[in-house]
Amino acid sequence: MNYKQGGIMVNTHRAQDKTWRPLCAHIGIALFLFIFQIASVKAGELALSGIDFATQSGDKLQIEMEMTGPAITPQIFKTDNPARIALDFPGVKSALAKKMYPINQGAASSVYVVEAAGRVRVVVNLIEATPFETKVVGNKVQLTLTRAKAVMPAKPAIAKPAMPATPVPTKTTNSVVAALIPAQDISGFDFKRGDKGEGRILVSLANPNTIVNSKEQGGKVIISFLNTRLPESLAKRLDVSEFATPVKFIDTVSSDQQTTITVAMQNELYDYSVFQADGLLTVEFRPLSNEEKDALDRSRTKYTGDRLSLNFQEIEIRSVIAILAEFTGQNVVAGDDVTGTITLKLDDVPWDEALDFIMMTKDLGKYETGNVTLISPLDKIKDYKKKQQETEKVVEQLDPLVTEYIKINYAKAENFRNLLNGQDTGAFGSCGVTGTTGTASSGGSSASTASAGGSSGAGPASQGQGTGASGTEGGNDKFGLLSPRGSAVVDARTNTLIVRETTKRLDEVKKLIRKLDVPVRQVMIEARVVIADDSFTENLGVKFGAAKAASLGSGKSFAVGGSGTKGNGNLQPDANGNIGTLNDTLVDLGVAGLTATPPGALGMTLARGADYVLNLELQALQIEGKGEIVSNPRVMTMDRCTAVMMQGVQIPVTTPGTANTPPTTTYIDAVLKLNATPQITPSGSVIMNLLITKDNANTTSNPVSGNPGIDKREIKTSVLVEDGETVVLGGVYEGAESYGKNKIPFFADLPGIGFLFTNSTTNKTKKELLIFVTPKIMKDNVASD
């Protein structure tokens, strides 16, 4: 083999030379970088020079960190979510060529090394929380990871979790992350809905002493059962979205060491609680309204720090604070009076919440200034703040007063002056009555004129008007930014606020004015008013006509006829004595008061002889009417300012005079009036307070002294509308229905033919007032025009 290799090398010397040259170059560069990294460490300084790992029997993984000199015991802390172990080496530098080392063996996935603030931190990323042990041997630090396995005792019992040792520098440090407990079982699982919409998850436990943990994460609730087995039939997803509860679906899975129930929610409007009775665990999810959710959020302190887990027994308070400072990178100073020890076990909590609880148990407080946090006993923190306030007051009394001229752009300077003195300005700014009006005489058509804008509130020029603070401090019950030495006056002509104050107070005043002196947003309100009218009238009746001609003894003829609408009953025979063509011989036996001209009619001759004729005419009338009166007023107004739109007529009303006074005439509005007050919400919607009135003169009612009555219609409401959407207001509805019958006595009661002697009338009328209101928020560039 060696000979063949030698022959090959001889035969392919040039090829091998080309292959090995790049490889030797890469090896040389890597060796150079390593030597340079080692050389960068000064003589006498300790450095981390190598990391190695190897698997051992018993499902163990050993990570070995080699130093350039005698190794020191690291400071260790761990987190459970994410699962991670961090080892800090103070005063040690890194001589490694790279920062990340993939492992992917045993319980570890990778090792990350970082150097900062005069120390080296080695972070071991774990696949899952795992017990570990550290040991210092010569110039090496050994970290041994052991996967926890369940212990099956003869009788079910709960083993107390072993507490890790305090991070006191020793040659060996043990820290148990997960307790070794006996295996448990879940025997049943169910979901039910409560009477008030609650969602209840019911878990049957074979052992009532099963350890259960719950937490909220990513909008879901996760319930874990440590070292608990789950039957395969229960490992599935349940879709419970149709139960009308806060729960959407439930995922139940089982791994080697625990069973996890993940609950996905419909939305954020819920609260949950976990309670257990014997072997039945109940997780209840209660639905909340928006108000209840807001109240619940306000009652809970908001913590936004990164989550971590701490498990210590009799550890120094100062050491815990140091660990939190290292974890967060915050600048924390612990006072000399911060002493004592604490035993704690916190799982997956924000670091700022953990700090608050630690301080609460030891009556500690914190004072933050800039990017530094001071932790000291509460009494000292209060004394420090009190002394600081007293010092600021003394400094303020000695500060010189400065005069500042502040131009007010979008409001009255007087309103700002009142605000600085702690007076309530009510509706801040100027709101005039904005609207369109239209009036007409009672006999004329309506004319509309627009009156834009509100009054600017210009009164007499109050130049030099102003007040001091009257001794009112900003910290008292009444709000005020002026100090007892400060004052503010107003120049109404130029709308300028003149403030004389200390530099610090002036900065606060100008900040307030910059915040409030902004253009008010405007809303275009478009209304469409529709008055719908629907009427129906129906008349039915019958006319009969008869004529009889006879000769008198003298040769004269006469006729007998009815009193029809046109016939006069006078018949003239021809030369032969016969009756000619008969016209207008109808007798009105049933039809009366037909309003149509002419009504619908159908006539026929029932019988005709030589000297008589019998005619019949059926008359029917049906009148249908539908009408719409549409008005489309629109107006633009400022946020929270009332806009008035009015259109209609003025009706003259005459008051009779007396012997000593002449009659007087006054005018009463009979108009359609719309009062709208918009309020723009932070979300971009519009709340509108609406008052709509519709008054009409009633010409059909009996007038009083010749004056008509007034029909009044009114709608008053408050609605929430999205920008550009339309709200429909109705309900002002009038309807009338009448039925009448006229008939000929006796004949109308005859069976079968009585309808021929009857006239019936049916009237139906409907009126409805519909109002469509559309608010549109004007954009800044439009509103400023």
CSV table of N, CA and C in Angstrom, one decimal, residues 74-162:
chain,number,residue,atom,x,y,z
A,74,PRO,N,-16.7,29.2,37.9
A,74,PRO,CA,-17.6,30.3,37.2
A,74,PRO,C,-18.8,30.6,38.0
A,75,GLN,N,-19.4,31.7,37.8
A,75,GLN,CA,-20.7,32.1,38.3
A,75,GLN,C,-21.8,31.5,37.3
A,76,ILE,N,-22.7,30.8,37.9
A,76,ILE,CA,-23.7,30.0,37.0
A,76,ILE,C,-25.1,30.5,37.3
A,77,PHE,N,-25.8,30.7,36.2
A,77,PHE,CA,-27.3,30.8,36.3
A,77,PHE,C,-27.9,30.2,35.1
A,78,LYS,N,-29.2,29.9,35.2
A,78,LYS,CA,-29.9,29.2,34.2
A,78,LYS,C,-31.3,29.7,33.9
A,79,THR,N,-31.8,29.5,32.8
A,79,THR,CA,-33.2,29.8,32.4
A,79,THR,C,-33.9,28.6,31.9
A,80,ASP,N,-35.2,28.5,32.2
A,80,ASP,CA,-35.9,27.4,31.7
A,80,ASP,C,-36.6,27.6,30.3
A,81,ASN,N,-36.9,28.9,30.1
A,81,ASN,CA,-37.6,29.2,28.8
A,81,ASN,C,-37.0,30.5,28.2
A,82,PRO,N,-36.0,30.4,27.3
A,82,PRO,CA,-35.5,29.1,26.7
A,82,PRO,C,-34.6,28.4,27.6
A,83,ALA,N,-34.5,27.1,27.4
A,83,ALA,CA,-33.6,26.2,28.3
A,83,ALA,C,-32.2,26.6,28.0
A,84,ARG,N,-31.5,27.1,29.0
A,84,ARG,CA,-30.1,27.6,28.8
A,84,ARG,C,-29.3,27.6,30.1
A,85,ILE,N,-28.0,27.4,30.0
A,85,ILE,CA,-27.1,27.5,31.1
A,85,ILE,C,-26.0,28.5,30.8
A,86,ALA,N,-25.8,29.5,31.6
A,86,ALA,CA,-24.8,30.5,31.4
A,86,ALA,C,-23.7,30.4,32.5
A,87,LEU,N,-22.4,30.4,32.1
A,87,LEU,CA,-21.3,30.4,33.0
A,87,LEU,C,-20.5,31.6,32.7
A,88,ASP,N,-20.3,32.4,33.8
A,88,ASP,CA,-19.5,33.6,33.7
A,88,ASP,C,-18.2,33.4,34.3
A,89,PHE,N,-17.1,33.9,33.6
A,89,PHE,CA,-15.7,33.8,34.1
A,89,PHE,C,-15.2,35.3,34.2
A,90,PRO,N,-15.3,35.9,35.4
A,90,PRO,CA,-14.8,37.2,35.6
A,90,PRO,C,-13.3,37.3,35.4
A,91,GLY,N,-12.8,38.4,34.8
A,91,GLY,CA,-11.4,38.6,34.6
A,91,GLY,C,-10.7,37.6,33.6
A,92,VAL,N,-11.5,36.9,32.8
A,92,VAL,CA,-11.0,36.0,31.8
A,92,VAL,C,-11.3,36.5,30.4
A,93,LYS,N,-10.3,36.4,29.5
A,93,LYS,CA,-10.5,36.7,28.1
A,93,LYS,C,-10.7,35.5,27.3
A,94,SER,N,-11.1,35.7,26.0
A,94,SER,CA,-11.4,34.6,25.1
A,94,SER,C,-10.2,34.6,24.1
A,95,ALA,N,-9.6,33.4,24.0
A,95,ALA,CA,-8.6,33.2,23.0
A,95,ALA,C,-9.1,32.2,21.9
A,96,LEU,N,-10.4,32.1,21.8
A,96,LEU,CA,-11.0,31.1,20.8
A,96,LEU,C,-11.1,31.8,19.4
A,97,ALA,N,-11.0,30.9,18.4
A,97,ALA,CA,-11.0,31.4,17.0
A,97,ALA,C,-12.4,31.7,16.6
A,98,LYS,N,-13.4,31.1,17.2
A,98,LYS,CA,-14.8,31.4,16.8
A,98,LYS,C,-15.7,31.5,18.1
A,99,LYS,N,-16.9,31.9,17.9
A,99,LYS,CA,-17.8,32.2,19.0
A,99,LYS,C,-18.9,31.1,19.2
A,100,MET,N,-19.2,30.4,18.1
A,100,MET,CA,-20.3,29.4,18.2
A,100,MET,C,-19.8,28.0,17.9
A,101,TYR,N,-20.2,27.0,18.7
A,101,TYR,CA,-19.8,25.6,18.5
A,101,TYR,C,-21.0,24.7,18.5
A,102,PRO,N,-21.4,24.2,17.4
A,102,PRO,CA,-22.5,23.3,17.4
A,102,PRO,C,-22.2,21.9,18.0
A,103,ILE,N,-23.2,21.4,18.8
A,103,ILE,CA,-23.0,20.1,19.5
A,103,ILE,C,-24.0,19.1,19.0
A,104,ASN,N,-25.3,19.4,19.2
A,104,ASN,CA,-26.4,18.5,18.8
A,104,ASN,C,-26.2,17.1,19.3
A,105,GLN,N,-25.8,16.9,20.5
A,105,GLN,CA,-25.7,15.6,21.2
A,105,GLN,C,-26.2,15.7,22.6
A,106,GLY,N,-26.8,14.6,23.1
A,106,GLY,CA,-27.3,14.6,24.4
A,106,GLY,C,-28.4,15.7,24.6
A,107,ALA,N,-28.3,16.5,25.7
A,107,ALA,CA,-29.3,17.5,26.0
A,107,ALA,C,-28.9,18.9,25.4
A,108,ALA,N,-27.7,19.0,24.8
A,108,ALA,CA,-27.2,20.3,24.3
A,108,ALA,C,-27.3,20.4,22.8
A,109,SER,N,-27.6,21.6,22.4
A,109,SER,CA,-27.6,21.9,20.9
A,109,SER,C,-26.4,22.7,20.4
A,110,SER,N,-25.9,23.6,21.3
A,110,SER,CA,-24.8,24.4,20.8
A,110,SER,C,-24.2,25.1,22.0
A,111,VAL,N,-23.0,25.7,21.8
A,111,VAL,CA,-22.3,26.5,22.8
A,111,VAL,C,-21.9,27.8,22.2
A,112,TYR,N,-22.2,28.9,22.9
A,112,TYR,CA,-22.0,30.3,22.4
A,112,TYR,C,-21.1,31.0,23.4
A,113,VAL,N,-20.0,31.6,22.9
A,113,VAL,CA,-19.0,32.3,23.7
A,113,VAL,C,-19.0,33.7,23.3
A,114,VAL,N,-19.0,34.6,24.4
A,114,VAL,CA,-19.0,36.0,24.1
A,114,VAL,C,-18.1,36.7,25.2
A,115,GLU,N,-17.3,37.7,24.8
A,115,GLU,CA,-16.5,38.4,25.8
A,115,GLU,C,-17.0,39.8,25.9
A,116,ALA,N,-17.2,40.3,27.1
A,116,ALA,CA,-17.7,41.7,27.3
A,116,ALA,C,-17.5,42.1,28.7
A,117,ALA,N,-17.3,43.3,29.0
A,117,ALA,CA,-17.3,43.9,30.3
A,117,ALA,C,-16.3,43.2,31.2
A,118,GLY,N,-15.1,42.8,30.6
A,118,GLY,CA,-14.0,42.2,31.4
A,118,GLY,C,-14.3,40.8,31.9
A,119,ARG,N,-15.2,40.1,31.1
A,119,ARG,CA,-15.5,38.7,31.5
A,119,ARG,C,-15.8,37.9,30.2
A,120,VAL,N,-15.8,36.6,30.4
A,120,VAL,CA,-16.2,35.7,29.3
A,120,VAL,C,-17.4,35.0,29.8
A,121,ARG,N,-18.5,35.0,28.9
A,121,ARG,CA,-19.7,34.2,29.2
A,121,ARG,C,-19.8,33.1,28.2
A,122,VAL,N,-20.0,31.9,28.8
A,122,VAL,CA,-20.2,30.7,27.9
A,122,VAL,C,-21.7,30.3,28.1
A,123,VAL,N,-22.5,30.3,27.0
A,123,VAL,CA,-23.9,30.0,27.1
A,123,VAL,C,-24.1,28.7,26.4
A,124,VAL,N,-24.7,27.7,27.2
A,124,VAL,CA,-25.0,26.4,26.6
A,124,VAL,C,-26.5,26.3,26.3
A,125,ASN,N,-26.8,26.2,25.0
A,125,ASN,CA,-28.2,26.1,24.6
A,125,ASN,C,-28.7,24.7,24.7
A,126,LEU,N,-29.7,24.4,25.5
A,126,LEU,CA,-30.2,23.1,25.8
A,126,LEU,C,-31.4,22.8,24.9
A,127,ILE,N,-31.6,21.5,24.7
A,127,ILE,CA,-32.8,21.0,24.0
A,127,ILE,C,-34.0,21.0,25.0
A,128,GLU,N,-33.7,20.8,26.2
A,128,GLU,CA,-34.7,20.8,27.3
A,128,GLU,C,-34.0,21.0,28.6
A,129,ALA,N,-34.8,21.5,29.6
A,129,ALA,CA,-34.2,21.7,30.9
A,129,ALA,C,-33.6,20.4,31.5
A,130,THR,N,-32.4,20.4,31.9
A,130,THR,CA,-31.6,19.2,32.3
A,130,THR,C,-30.8,19.5,33.5
A,131,PRO,N,-30.7,18.5,34.4
A,131,PRO,CA,-29.8,18.6,35.6
A,131,PRO,C,-28.3,18.7,35.1
A,132,PHE,N,-27.5,19.4,35.8
A,132,PHE,CA,-26.1,19.6,35.4
A,132,PHE,C,-25.2,19.7,36.6
A,133,GLU,N,-23.9,19.5,36.4
A,133,GLU,CA,-22.9,19.6,37.4
A,133,GLU,C,-21.7,20.2,36.9
A,134,THR,N,-21.1,21.1,37.7
A,134,THR,CA,-19.8,21.7,37.2
A,134,THR,C,-18.7,21.3,38.1
A,135,LYS,N,-17.5,21.2,37.6
A,135,LYS,CA,-16.3,20.8,38.4
A,135,LYS,C,-15.1,21.4,37.8
A,136,VAL,N,-14.2,21.9,38.7
A,136,VAL,CA,-12.9,22.5,38.2
A,136,VAL,C,-11.8,21.5,38.5
A,137,VAL,N,-11.1,21.1,37.4
A,137,VAL,CA,-10.0,20.2,37.5
A,137,VAL,C,-8.8,20.8,36.8
A,138,GLY,N,-7.8,21.3,37.6
A,138,GLY,CA,-6.6,21.9,37.0
A,138,GLY,C,-7.0,23.2,36.3
A,139,ASN,N,-6.6,23.2,35.0
A,139,ASN,CA,-6.9,24.3,34.1
A,139,ASN,C,-8.1,24.1,33.3
A,140,LYS,N,-9.0,23.2,33.7
A,140,LYS,CA,-10.2,22.9,33.0
A,140,LYS,C,-11.4,23.0,33.8
A,141,VAL,N,-12.5,23.5,33.2
A,141,VAL,CA,-13.9,23.5,33.9
A,141,VAL,C,-14.7,22.5,33.1
A,142,GLN,N,-15.3,21.5,33.9
A,142,GLN,CA,-16.1,20.5,33.2
A,142,GLN,C,-17.6,20.7,33.6
A,143,LEU,N,-18.4,20.7,32.6
A,143,LEU,CA,-19.9,20.9,32.7
A,143,LEU,C,-20.5,19.5,32.3
A,144,THR,N,-21.1,18.8,33.2
A,144,THR,CA,-21.7,17.5,32.9
A,144,THR,C,-23.2,17.7,32.9
A,145,LEU,N,-23.9,17.3,31.7
A,145,LEU,CA,-25.3,17.4,31.6
A,145,LEU,C,-25.9,15.9,31.7
A,146,THR,N,-26.9,15.7,32.5
A,146,THR,CA,-27.5,14.4,32.7
A,146,THR,C,-29.0,14.6,32.4
A,147,ARG,N,-29.5,13.8,31.5
A,147,ARG,CA,-31.0,13.8,31.3
A,147,ARG,C,-31.7,13.2,32.4
A,148,ALA,N,-32.8,13.8,32.9
A,148,ALA,CA,-33.5,13.3,34.1
A,148,ALA,C,-34.4,12.2,33.6
A,149,LYS,N,-34.5,11.1,34.4
A,149,LYS,CA,-35.3,10.0,34.1
A,149,LYS,C,-36.3,9.7,35.3
A,150,ALA,N,-37.4,9.2,35.0
A,150,ALA,CA,-38.5,9.0,36.0
A,150,ALA,C,-38.0,7.8,36.9
A,151,VAL,N,-38.3,8.0,38.2
A,151,VAL,CA,-38.0,6.9,39.1
A,151,VAL,C,-39.4,6.3,39.5
A,152,MET,N,-39.5,5.0,39.4
A,152,MET,CA,-40.8,4.3,39.7
A,152,MET,C,-40.7,3.7,41.1
A,153,PRO,N,-41.1,4.3,42.2
A,153,PRO,CA,-41.0,3.7,43.5
A,153,PRO,C,-42.2,2.7,43.7
A,154,ALA,N,-42.1,2.0,44.8
A,154,ALA,CA,-43.1,1.0,45.1
A,154,ALA,C,-44.4,1.6,45.4
A,155,LYS,N,-44.5,2.7,46.1
A,155,LYS,CA,-45.7,3.4,46.4
A,155,LYS,C,-45.6,4.8,45.8
A,156,PRO,N,-46.8,5.3,45.3
A,156,PRO,CA,-46.7,6.6,44.7
A,156,PRO,C,-46.4,7.7,45.8
A,157,ALA,N,-45.5,8.5,45.5
A,157,ALA,CA,-45.1,9.5,46.5
A,157,ALA,C,-44.4,10.7,45.7
A,158,ILE,N,-44.5,11.8,46.2
A,158,ILE,CA,-43.9,13.0,45.6
A,158,ILE,C,-42.6,13.3,46.3
A,159,ALA,N,-41.5,13.3,45.5
A,159,ALA,CA,-40.2,13.7,46.0
A,159,ALA,C,-40.1,15.2,46.0
A,160,LYS,N,-39.6,15.8,47.0
A,160,LYS,CA,-39.4,17.2,47.1
A,160,LYS,C,-38.3,17.6,46.1
A,161,PRO,N,-38.5,18.7,45.4
A,161,PRO,CA,-37.5,19.1,44.4
A,161,PRO,C,-36.2,19.6,45.2
A,162,ALA,N,-35.1,19.1,44.7
A,162,ALA,CA,-33.9,19.5,45.4
A,162,ALA,C,-33.5,21.0,45.0
